[in-house]
Amino acid sequence: MSAQPDHAPVTTYAPAPGAPAELLAQLRADKRADSWAPAFERQWAAALEESRRTFSLAPLYEVVQEWQGLIASAPAVDAFVASGYDDSDFIDMAELRGRRR
């Protein structure tokens, strides 16, 4: 028998206590601050409410982990976009699904 309840996911990642504040500072310093900071604040508020309701820190951890990944991958995405990528062979999946009907 497990010590963990069946309905509670086991979170293997626990951010540092100051991680949300550090993330918000990074987001506010980024060139995308106008859209990223408010989006993080909305997600954080929703996760905080969910945590209060469920007595679980998992929603908060997930928001921190998601935004850490977004910040970490942003330079690579910027470099890709700046490289003048050719998306002429892009396949619009929504268009393909529409054709099948």
Tab-separated table of C-alpha atoms in Angstrom:
chain	number	residue	atom	x	y	z
A	1	MET	CA	0.000	0.000	0.000
A	2	SER	CA	1.287	3.407	-0.934
A	3	ALA	CA	1.568	6.295	1.485
A	4	GLN	CA	0.378	8.635	-1.274
A	5	PRO	CA	-3.345	8.985	-1.984
A	6	ASP	CA	-4.348	7.603	-5.371
A	7	HIS	CA	-5.800	10.925	-6.517
A	8	ALA	CA	-2.780	13.130	-5.713
A	9	PRO	CA	-0.001	13.227	-8.303
A	10	VAL	CA	3.491	12.897	-6.900
A	11	THR	CA	5.467	15.983	-7.790
A	12	THR	CA	9.157	15.261	-8.252
A	13	TYR	CA	10.059	18.894	-8.915
A	14	ALA	CA	9.970	21.460	-6.142
A	15	PRO	CA	11.164	24.949	-7.096
A	16	ALA	CA	13.041	27.167	-4.693
A	17	PRO	CA	10.784	29.310	-2.500
A	18	GLY	CA	11.810	32.483	-4.338
A	19	ALA	CA	11.383	31.004	-7.831
A	20	PRO	CA	8.042	32.694	-8.638
A	21	ALA	CA	9.378	36.155	-7.733
A	22	GLU	CA	12.575	35.537	-9.714
A	23	LEU	CA	10.531	34.400	-12.709
A	24	LEU	CA	8.319	37.452	-12.577
A	25	ALA	CA	11.397	39.705	-12.427
A	26	GLN	CA	12.856	37.932	-15.482
A	27	LEU	CA	9.564	38.223	-17.341
A	28	ARG	CA	9.280	41.924	-16.572
A	29	ALA	CA	12.825	42.477	-17.877
A	30	ASP	CA	12.165	40.607	-21.134
A	31	LYS	CA	11.202	42.319	-24.377
A	32	ARG	CA	7.904	40.410	-24.230
A	33	ALA	CA	7.054	41.787	-20.776
A	34	ASP	CA	3.789	43.379	-21.914
A	35	SER	CA	2.275	39.987	-22.675
A	36	TRP	CA	4.343	37.547	-20.618
A	37	ALA	CA	4.171	39.175	-17.174
A	38	PRO	CA	0.353	39.463	-17.126
A	39	ALA	CA	0.022	35.903	-18.489
A	40	PHE	CA	2.270	34.556	-15.733
A	41	GLU	CA	0.365	36.514	-13.090
A	42	ARG	CA	-2.970	35.116	-14.351
A	43	GLN	CA	-1.653	31.547	-14.376
A	44	TRP	CA	-0.073	31.988	-10.954
A	45	ALA	CA	-3.324	33.352	-9.479
A	46	ALA	CA	-5.309	30.442	-10.934
A	47	ALA	CA	-2.751	27.928	-9.640
A	48	LEU	CA	-2.790	29.564	-6.216
A	49	GLU	CA	-6.563	29.271	-6.070
A	50	GLU	CA	-6.381	25.630	-7.182
A	51	SER	CA	-3.748	24.952	-4.518
A	52	ARG	CA	-5.947	26.470	-1.853
A	53	ARG	CA	-8.856	24.358	-3.009
A	54	THR	CA	-6.929	21.083	-3.244
A	55	PHE	CA	-4.302	21.584	-0.528
A	56	SER	CA	-1.655	20.699	-3.112
A	57	LEU	CA	1.386	22.654	-4.248
A	58	ALA	CA	1.484	20.793	-7.569
A	59	PRO	CA	-0.397	23.491	-9.554
A	60	LEU	CA	2.085	26.133	-8.373
A	61	TYR	CA	5.053	23.919	-9.203
A	62	GLU	CA	3.643	23.286	-12.675
A	63	VAL	CA	3.302	27.005	-13.428
A	64	VAL	CA	6.877	27.678	-12.291
A	65	GLN	CA	8.230	24.753	-14.295
A	66	GLU	CA	6.307	25.766	-17.439
A	67	TRP	CA	7.522	29.362	-17.327
A	68	GLN	CA	11.110	28.344	-16.540
A	69	GLY	CA	10.998	26.239	-19.702
A	70	LEU	CA	9.512	29.089	-21.700
A	71	ILE	CA	12.213	31.503	-20.579
A	72	ALA	CA	14.947	28.932	-21.206
A	73	SER	CA	13.748	28.206	-24.745
A	74	ALA	CA	13.047	31.830	-25.758
A	75	PRO	CA	16.583	32.566	-27.054
A	76	ALA	CA	16.505	29.502	-29.317
A	77	VAL	CA	13.083	30.472	-30.667
A	78	ASP	CA	14.274	34.037	-31.260
A	79	ALA	CA	17.353	32.759	-33.116
A	80	PHE	CA	15.223	30.461	-35.252
A	81	VAL	CA	12.828	33.241	-36.191
A	82	ALA	CA	15.700	35.654	-36.891
A	83	SER	CA	17.364	33.100	-39.171
A	84	GLY	CA	14.794	33.740	-41.867
A	85	TYR	CA	13.345	30.240	-41.726
A	86	ASP	CA	11.394	29.009	-44.683
A	87	ASP	CA	7.958	27.816	-43.686
A	88	SER	CA	6.637	27.422	-47.225
A	89	ASP	CA	6.346	23.678	-46.705
A	90	PHE	CA	4.185	24.215	-43.620
A	91	ILE	CA	1.202	21.900	-43.401
A	92	ASP	CA	-1.908	23.442	-41.906
A	93	MET	CA	-3.431	20.577	-39.928
A	94	ALA	CA	-6.706	22.448	-39.440
A	95	GLU	CA	-7.015	22.827	-43.185
A	96	LEU	CA	-6.317	19.113	-43.687
A	97	ARG	CA	-8.974	18.147	-41.157
A	98	GLY	CA	-11.454	20.408	-42.944
A	99	ARG	CA	-10.807	18.673	-46.255
A	100	ARG	CA	-11.610	15.242	-44.838
A	101	ARG	CA	-15.150	16.172	-43.915
